[in-house]
Amino acid sequence: MARFVSVFISATYRRLIAILIWLLSFAAVLAVIGGYALHRTSDRMEVEARQAADHFVRLRTGLLSTFDAMHAELTAEPCTPAFNEQLRRIAYRPDGLNEFLYAPGGLALCSANMSRFAAPVALGAPDVDQGLALWVDRDLGFLGLDGEKGTIVLSGPFAAVVPPQKVDLGAARWLAMEAVLLAEDGSWWHRGGEAGVYARWKAEPGFDGFGAGRMRGISCDEYGLHCVAVEANLPALLDAEKGTLLLALAAAALVAAFLTSHVNRLIARHFSFEARFRRHLDPSSIVCAYQPVMELRTGEIAGCEVLARWRDIDDRVVFPDRFIDVIERHGMTLHFTEMVARRACEELSQHLPAGRRLQVNFNIFPRDLDSARLMRIFSGFTGQPDRFDVVLEIIESDEMPAEAQREIEALRRAGIKTYID
């Protein structure tokens, strides 16, 4: 743990942390921008696909309208001249459809442009049967249109021939689209656009990763009959939006710089020496050093001066010149003296040999010259009068209080000597 927190204290490591924070912030901001861009791209793809699919919605709506007219207006005997006249009037409607059949049960008997066929034409099983029966891309040679193909749509006994559609799939150069006609069994027919887009969507829908750089989607009509698959080429999109990309990179760099500066200030404030000291000053962080006092006449150790140290969160021992002013500025002097006294009492009581007597000197601050409090703080020593003599050395960091003489005399009566350091 100490090695870990030392990273935040060291100026060298702090510079490395700043670089790391910038890189992480830059990557995070780019990720947010990239996510938003992908979301907008997905929305754009959906809009383009829906607009392209609207062509088929309009086509189906027109077909249904035409079939409604056929069911209402074709009242003559089927395949009679009167019936053919009614069919031609239907064909004259401005909906782009001009070839109709009478084909009950999929057996074509006559058409709008041809009278009764010489022989009925069996259309066979439809390719799609979803409300309307469809024969997709059938040869129209039986209608006299050799070499032409069209889709035959049957509603009841009436059928309409839908010519190949010119679907407008014009989109941005980074977006490929393909319109397809789907059957319930999963088979499909290309209706327009770039062939292969739908097949790739079926193989791997959605986003296939930054390596391939492709993003896919699909939009279908409400019947699931006509769909438009879309595929975005992300490298091409980035190339098309170079200016926006540069702005995004610049914005990410600025935001990362701001976040780095802010986090650096927080780290510096949180791990400053003063903040560390105030936050972690407790009895377990106090280190006592004992400077011996020798009796010159006998050469024996007669006492010691207790020197306070503090163990930083990185396990380094800090000398008083770094923290004394912090203690004084924040009014922690008496509390600090009490912690030092308790630690010294525990250690000296444990290690002082039996039968030995020791004078123990402590430094105290002038502002703390309060006999009642000091007697309580050093009661651990004064409670062992046969082992310890307590001497308090008043350091000259502040002016002596006016009642100093009275307090010193009170301490002397309690067996505590007082010197001025």
XYZ file of C-alpha atoms in Angstrom:
421
model
C 0.000 0.000 0.000
C 2.834 2.386 0.913
C 4.463 1.819 -2.473
C 1.160 2.509 -4.184
C 0.457 5.817 -2.414
C 4.050 6.936 -2.958
C 3.144 7.181 -6.640
C 0.793 10.058 -5.812
C 3.362 11.818 -3.640
C 6.370 11.664 -5.955
C 6.636 14.607 -8.377
C 8.094 12.313 -11.052
C 5.248 9.849 -10.774
C 2.735 12.673 -10.680
C 3.895 13.799 -14.119
C 3.422 10.258 -15.395
C -0.013 10.163 -13.771
C -0.916 13.421 -15.538
C 0.069 11.900 -18.886
C -1.942 8.765 -18.118
C -4.978 10.800 -17.050
C -4.775 12.818 -20.264
C -4.583 9.677 -22.385
C -7.483 8.037 -20.546
C -9.551 11.213 -20.685
C -8.798 11.659 -24.379
C -9.779 8.042 -25.073
C -12.956 8.372 -22.973
C -14.046 11.576 -24.701
C -13.316 10.037 -28.090
C -15.361 6.988 -27.066
C -18.305 9.225 -26.144
C -17.995 11.174 -29.387
C -17.613 7.924 -31.326
C -20.662 6.415 -29.641
C -22.701 9.495 -30.443
C -21.441 9.448 -34.043
C -22.354 5.767 -34.424
C -25.801 6.508 -33.017
C -26.276 9.368 -35.474
C -24.996 7.172 -38.304
C -27.458 4.459 -37.327
C -30.287 7.024 -37.338
C -29.194 8.281 -40.760
C -29.107 4.720 -42.095
C -32.585 4.043 -40.747
C -33.985 7.206 -42.312
C -32.401 6.424 -45.696
C -33.662 2.823 -45.625
C -37.176 3.884 -44.591
C -37.326 6.485 -47.343
C -36.248 3.880 -49.900
C -38.768 1.354 -48.563
C -41.519 3.963 -48.933
C -41.374 3.337 -52.700
C -42.652 -0.190 -52.157
C -45.251 0.986 -49.651
C -46.588 3.361 -52.308
C -46.467 0.565 -54.894
C -48.486 -1.780 -52.677
C -50.972 0.980 -51.833
C -51.437 1.650 -55.560
C -51.891 -2.058 -56.246
C -54.516 -2.458 -53.551
C -56.331 0.614 -54.842
C -56.275 -0.822 -58.366
C -57.549 -4.192 -57.165
C -60.370 -2.447 -55.298
C -61.312 -0.717 -58.554
C -61.147 -4.004 -60.477
C -63.412 -5.771 -57.981
C -65.864 -2.871 -58.141
C -65.805 -2.030 -61.864
C -65.253 -5.341 -63.665
C -68.881 -6.382 -63.871
C -69.067 -7.876 -67.377
C -68.737 -11.536 -68.203
C -65.012 -12.395 -67.903
C -62.979 -12.370 -71.106
C -65.832 -10.911 -73.204
C -65.326 -7.776 -75.297
C -67.225 -5.788 -72.664
C -64.964 -7.214 -69.932
C -61.847 -6.384 -71.955
C -63.120 -2.831 -72.424
C -63.514 -2.487 -68.648
C -59.991 -3.886 -68.155
C -58.538 -1.319 -70.576
C -60.214 1.475 -68.640
C -58.581 0.149 -65.460
C -55.259 0.073 -67.315
C -55.687 3.728 -68.257
C -55.500 4.775 -64.591
C -52.408 6.929 -63.824
C -50.730 4.409 -61.510
C -48.078 3.017 -63.827
C -49.839 -0.343 -64.226
C -51.229 -1.157 -67.643
C -51.360 -4.912 -67.958
C -54.002 -6.908 -66.108
C -55.127 -10.513 -66.248
C -58.160 -12.509 -65.448
C -56.567 -15.513 -63.732
C -58.839 -17.302 -61.275
C -56.855 -19.791 -59.189
C -53.651 -18.824 -61.012
C -54.991 -19.872 -64.448
C -54.703 -16.901 -66.833
C -57.557 -16.779 -69.364
C -57.289 -13.274 -70.851
C -55.578 -9.899 -70.391
C -56.235 -6.204 -70.941
C -54.028 -6.074 -74.034
C -54.949 -9.479 -75.401
C -58.331 -11.080 -75.694
C -58.886 -14.618 -74.523
C -55.742 -16.689 -74.785
C -55.733 -19.528 -77.258
C -55.160 -21.801 -74.292
C -55.291 -21.009 -70.560
C -51.872 -20.249 -69.074
C -51.174 -21.928 -65.742
C -48.998 -19.681 -63.602
C -48.168 -22.516 -61.214
C -47.455 -22.178 -57.506
C -46.790 -18.567 -56.480
C -43.342 -17.595 -55.223
C -44.898 -15.543 -52.433
C -48.335 -15.892 -50.894
C -48.831 -13.290 -48.182
C -52.366 -11.939 -48.688
C -51.476 -11.318 -52.304
C -50.000 -14.111 -54.439
C -46.861 -13.143 -56.331
C -45.014 -14.729 -59.232
C -41.673 -12.963 -59.217
C -39.737 -12.100 -62.388
C -41.858 -14.276 -64.681
C -41.331 -14.410 -68.432
C -44.087 -12.348 -70.067
C -43.817 -14.008 -73.459
C -47.363 -15.400 -73.095
C -48.516 -11.742 -73.106
C -46.670 -11.023 -76.318
C -43.785 -9.356 -74.454
C -40.968 -11.626 -75.533
C -37.775 -11.195 -73.532
C -39.499 -9.126 -70.855
C -40.019 -10.072 -67.252
C -42.373 -8.774 -64.619
C -43.968 -9.680 -61.310
C -47.545 -10.954 -61.463
C -49.682 -10.089 -58.441
C -52.988 -11.911 -57.908
C -55.948 -10.740 -55.787
C -58.956 -12.980 -56.110
C -59.433 -13.737 -59.828
C -57.663 -10.569 -60.968
C -53.952 -10.106 -61.520
C -51.731 -7.136 -62.280
C -48.361 -7.234 -63.972
C -45.809 -5.054 -62.199
C -42.873 -4.118 -64.437
C -39.314 -3.983 -63.020
C -39.102 -1.033 -60.654
C -36.578 1.738 -60.880
C -35.980 2.210 -57.164
C -34.190 5.426 -56.256
C -31.563 4.377 -53.714
C -29.475 7.496 -54.088
C -27.557 8.036 -50.868
C -24.227 9.317 -49.601
C -21.192 7.644 -51.154
C -20.380 5.974 -47.832
C -23.788 4.282 -47.713
C -24.704 1.238 -49.840
C -28.334 0.085 -50.132
C -30.167 -2.885 -51.620
C -33.915 -3.415 -51.951
C -35.139 -7.010 -51.783
C -38.416 -8.912 -51.994
C -38.756 -11.592 -49.318
C -40.679 -14.848 -49.177
C -41.810 -16.630 -46.020
C -39.383 -19.483 -46.683
C -36.442 -17.076 -46.554
C -35.831 -16.842 -50.279
C -35.398 -13.360 -51.664
C -35.065 -11.414 -54.889
C -32.928 -8.388 -55.649
C -35.145 -5.386 -56.429
C -32.631 -2.580 -56.763
C -29.480 -0.958 -55.402
C -26.128 -2.623 -54.782
C -26.341 -6.403 -54.943
C -24.850 -8.235 -51.974
C -25.755 -5.761 -49.219
C -28.700 -7.866 -48.023
C -26.633 -11.071 -48.110
C -23.947 -9.456 -45.954
C -26.599 -8.163 -43.565
C -28.018 -11.692 -43.204
C -24.539 -13.085 -42.543
C -23.555 -10.440 -40.002
C -26.205 -7.895 -39.023
C -25.330 -4.813 -37.024
C -21.777 -3.600 -36.401
C -19.038 -6.014 -37.491
C -16.254 -4.223 -35.643
C -13.793 -1.441 -36.293
C -11.475 -3.800 -38.172
C -13.917 -4.275 -41.057
C -15.424 -0.830 -40.519
C -18.936 -1.791 -41.597
C -22.254 -1.043 -39.940
C -25.455 -2.620 -41.254
C -29.203 -2.273 -40.810
C -32.487 -3.038 -42.508
C -35.956 -1.515 -42.859
C -39.032 -3.415 -44.074
C -42.605 -2.541 -44.869
C -45.316 -3.503 -42.402
C -45.875 -6.833 -44.180
C -42.202 -7.787 -44.177
C -42.427 -8.233 -47.931
C -40.149 -5.501 -49.219
C -37.012 -4.584 -47.287
C -34.113 -2.233 -47.836
C -30.761 -3.292 -46.375
C -28.201 -0.558 -45.719
C -24.468 -0.764 -45.117
C -22.310 2.109 -43.911
C -18.628 2.162 -44.845
C -17.153 3.884 -41.776
C -13.689 4.625 -43.259
C -15.410 6.284 -46.222
C -17.638 8.216 -43.806
C -14.594 9.429 -41.859
C -12.943 10.474 -45.119
C -16.073 12.385 -46.090
C -16.211 14.076 -42.683
C -12.507 14.905 -42.259
C -13.255 18.404 -41.052
C -15.691 17.175 -38.415
C -13.219 14.492 -37.356
C -10.443 17.057 -36.823
C -12.799 19.205 -34.757
C -13.755 16.162 -32.674
C -10.084 15.329 -32.046
C -9.362 18.930 -31.045
C -12.393 18.981 -28.730
C -11.337 15.662 -27.166
C -7.811 17.000 -26.602
C -9.128 20.198 -24.954
C -11.581 18.327 -22.734
C -8.847 15.845 -21.789
C -6.516 18.739 -20.903
C -9.223 20.342 -18.744
C -9.997 17.062 -16.960
C -6.302 16.368 -16.454
C -5.748 19.796 -14.917
C -8.771 19.401 -12.643
C -7.861 15.879 -11.509
C -4.232 16.929 -11.007
C -5.337 19.738 -8.716
C -7.520 17.329 -6.750
C -4.662 14.826 -6.421
C -2.208 17.571 -5.454
C -4.616 18.917 -2.832
C -5.509 15.466 -1.483
C -1.915 14.234 -1.322
C -0.219 17.470 -0.265
C 1.922 17.067 2.823
C -0.370 19.170 4.981
C -3.479 17.256 3.862
C -1.741 13.902 4.411
C -0.514 14.944 7.819
C -3.874 16.198 9.066
C -5.721 13.224 7.599
C -3.427 10.508 8.934
C -2.149 11.965 12.202
C -3.122 9.401 14.828
C -1.366 7.504 17.643
C -0.260 4.725 15.254
C 1.589 7.243 13.037
C 3.631 8.753 15.900
C 7.263 7.688 16.075
C 9.299 8.505 19.179
C 13.066 8.845 19.112
C 14.882 8.885 22.463
C 17.964 11.079 22.771
C 19.880 9.874 25.827
C 21.008 12.123 28.663
C 24.229 10.846 30.227
C 25.417 11.369 33.806
C 29.029 12.469 33.186
C 30.178 11.524 36.647
C 29.147 7.895 36.335
C 28.793 7.469 32.549
C 25.302 6.016 32.993
C 22.148 7.004 31.088
C 20.147 9.105 33.495
C 17.371 10.213 31.176
C 16.284 10.899 27.657
C 14.635 13.590 25.588
C 11.622 12.388 23.627
C 11.838 13.601 20.034
C 8.660 13.290 17.978
C 8.565 12.037 14.411
C 5.672 11.231 12.119
C 5.336 8.229 9.802
C 4.006 9.348 6.415
C 1.580 7.206 4.429
C 4.481 5.986 2.266
C 6.228 4.723 5.470
C 8.877 7.420 5.433
C 9.690 9.012 8.798
C 9.213 12.799 8.757
C 11.111 15.171 11.044
C 9.403 17.973 13.012
C 10.698 20.821 10.856
C 8.098 19.782 8.232
C 5.027 19.444 10.419
C 5.480 21.713 13.454
C 4.051 24.742 11.644
C 1.059 22.632 10.465
C 0.356 21.616 14.049
C 0.559 25.214 15.260
C -1.556 26.688 12.442
C -4.370 24.215 12.999
C -4.422 24.297 16.789
C -3.284 20.667 17.147
C -0.377 21.234 19.529
C -1.924 19.844 22.718
C -3.440 16.865 20.917
C -0.070 16.111 19.312
C 1.744 16.351 22.678
C -0.769 13.955 24.204
C -0.212 11.352 21.456
C 3.589 11.637 21.853
C 3.330 11.297 25.638
C 1.148 8.187 25.423
C 3.399 6.496 22.870
C 6.529 7.297 24.923
C 4.904 6.042 28.122
C 3.916 2.737 26.493
C 7.380 2.137 25.032
C 9.490 3.298 27.985
C 7.328 1.486 30.555
C 7.811 -1.718 28.566
C 11.567 -1.458 28.076
C 12.866 0.290 31.230
C 14.579 -2.369 33.377
C 13.232 -2.964 36.858
C 14.898 -0.912 39.517
C 15.983 1.806 37.112
C 14.808 5.409 37.294
C 14.682 7.641 34.218
C 14.198 11.349 33.664
C 12.009 11.895 30.574
C 12.075 15.298 28.842
C 9.326 16.525 26.518
C 9.022 19.670 24.426
C 5.753 21.553 24.817
C 4.345 24.686 23.220
C 3.898 27.878 25.311
C 0.224 28.031 24.367
C -0.271 24.628 26.019
C 1.050 25.694 29.422
C -2.057 24.571 31.293
C -1.169 22.598 34.390
C -4.469 20.739 34.690
C -4.324 19.454 31.105
C -0.618 18.693 31.198
C -0.962 16.702 34.432
C -3.665 14.625 32.747
C -1.546 14.120 29.593
C 1.546 12.971 31.565
C -0.342 11.016 34.206
C 1.074 7.791 32.775
C 4.545 8.880 33.906
C 3.573 10.676 37.147
C 1.601 7.580 38.104
C 4.955 5.703 38.243
C 6.977 8.061 40.519
C 9.490 5.334 41.382
C 10.424 4.892 37.711
C 10.041 8.253 35.944
C 10.720 11.947 36.446
C 8.983 14.221 33.941
C 10.603 17.404 32.659
C 8.751 19.742 30.273
C 10.830 22.007 28.049
C 8.861 25.028 26.821
C 9.971 25.868 23.286
C 10.196 29.540 22.362
C 7.851 29.433 19.403
C 5.263 31.772 20.958
C 5.146 34.354 23.708
C 4.852 32.963 27.191
C 1.321 33.318 28.604
C 0.789 35.814 31.403
C -0.112 33.055 33.861
C 3.021 31.032 33.052
C 4.574 31.371 36.545
C 1.409 30.150 38.246
C 1.100 27.150 35.921
C 4.792 26.240 36.308
C 4.460 26.274 40.117
C 1.345 24.078 39.867
C 3.278 21.597 37.740
C 6.194 21.611 40.193
C 3.842 20.728 43.026
C 2.614 17.796 40.907
C 6.230 16.583 40.498
C 6.765 17.893 36.974
C 9.784 20.078 36.371
C 9.690 22.824 33.765
C 12.540 24.298 31.710
C 12.617 26.885 28.956
C 14.193 25.460 25.806
